[in-house]
């Protein structure tokens, strides 16, 4: 008896077009759904930290090395900045207003403490200092 090998059945090749379409749709989704943050103020070089929780600075109060406070490119004072944030925030009872301060690394620490005190006196509840992560 003569045995002949059966020809192997070739599976049809799957098209990579479907995969490309899915990846392209995911790319568009993440571009649209991703959060876009405003650029940092050019006059501020952030303080560096080596181990900190990552946080984006949208709506932050920028403080230059001379102690000038800026928000969205305009010069502001502590009371005006907090008042504007109170007006913009949809505050419910019991919530505290959170302020992010992005200070220049060359700003004297005593001046930063004064600014934080002024923000607290103006009604800010939680104040966070925005830094950049230093490379180890």
Tab-separated table of N, CA and C in Angstrom, residues 43-44 63-70 104 106-108 111 115:
chain	number	residue	atom	x	y	z
A	43	UNK	N	9.432	82.409	31.882
A	43	UNK	CA	10.273	83.119	32.836
A	43	UNK	C	10.511	82.326	34.116
A	44	UNK	N	9.935	81.111	34.205
A	44	UNK	CA	10.047	80.313	35.425
A	44	UNK	C	10.782	79.014	35.121
A	63	UNK	N	5.455	81.842	39.805
A	63	UNK	CA	6.184	82.873	40.539
A	63	UNK	C	7.594	82.940	39.964
A	64	UNK	N	7.993	84.116	39.483
A	64	UNK	CA	9.321	84.287	38.898
A	64	UNK	C	10.368	84.405	39.999
A	65	UNK	N	11.624	84.406	39.605
A	65	UNK	CA	12.703	84.499	40.596
A	65	UNK	C	12.699	85.842	41.318
A	66	UNK	N	12.050	86.852	40.748
A	66	UNK	CA	11.929	88.165	41.380
A	66	UNK	C	10.724	88.255	42.308
A	67	UNK	N	9.913	87.189	42.374
A	67	UNK	CA	8.732	87.186	43.238
A	67	UNK	C	7.473	87.668	42.568
A	68	UNK	N	7.520	87.907	41.249
A	68	UNK	CA	6.344	88.363	40.512
A	68	UNK	C	5.418	87.167	40.271
A	69	UNK	N	4.143	87.321	40.606
A	69	UNK	CA	3.158	86.247	40.439
A	69	UNK	C	2.430	86.424	39.109
A	70	UNK	N	2.343	85.324	38.353
A	70	UNK	CA	1.686	85.351	37.044
A	70	UNK	C	0.693	84.199	36.926
A	104	UNK	N	9.883	79.599	40.630
A	104	UNK	CA	11.216	79.525	40.034
A	104	UNK	C	12.193	78.986	41.071
A	106	UNK	N	15.152	79.787	41.580
A	106	UNK	CA	16.005	80.840	42.121
A	106	UNK	C	15.248	81.798	43.043
A	107	UNK	N	13.959	81.556	43.263
A	107	UNK	CA	13.174	82.374	44.173
A	107	UNK	C	13.612	82.066	45.608
A	108	UNK	N	13.913	83.086	46.409
A	108	UNK	CA	14.288	82.824	47.802
A	108	UNK	C	13.151	82.118	48.551
A	111	UNK	N	10.644	84.252	50.465
A	111	UNK	CA	9.632	84.904	49.610
A	111	UNK	C	8.529	83.910	49.248
A	115	UNK	N	4.496	84.170	50.021
A	115	UNK	CA	3.455	84.023	48.993
A	115	UNK	C	2.434	82.967	49.410
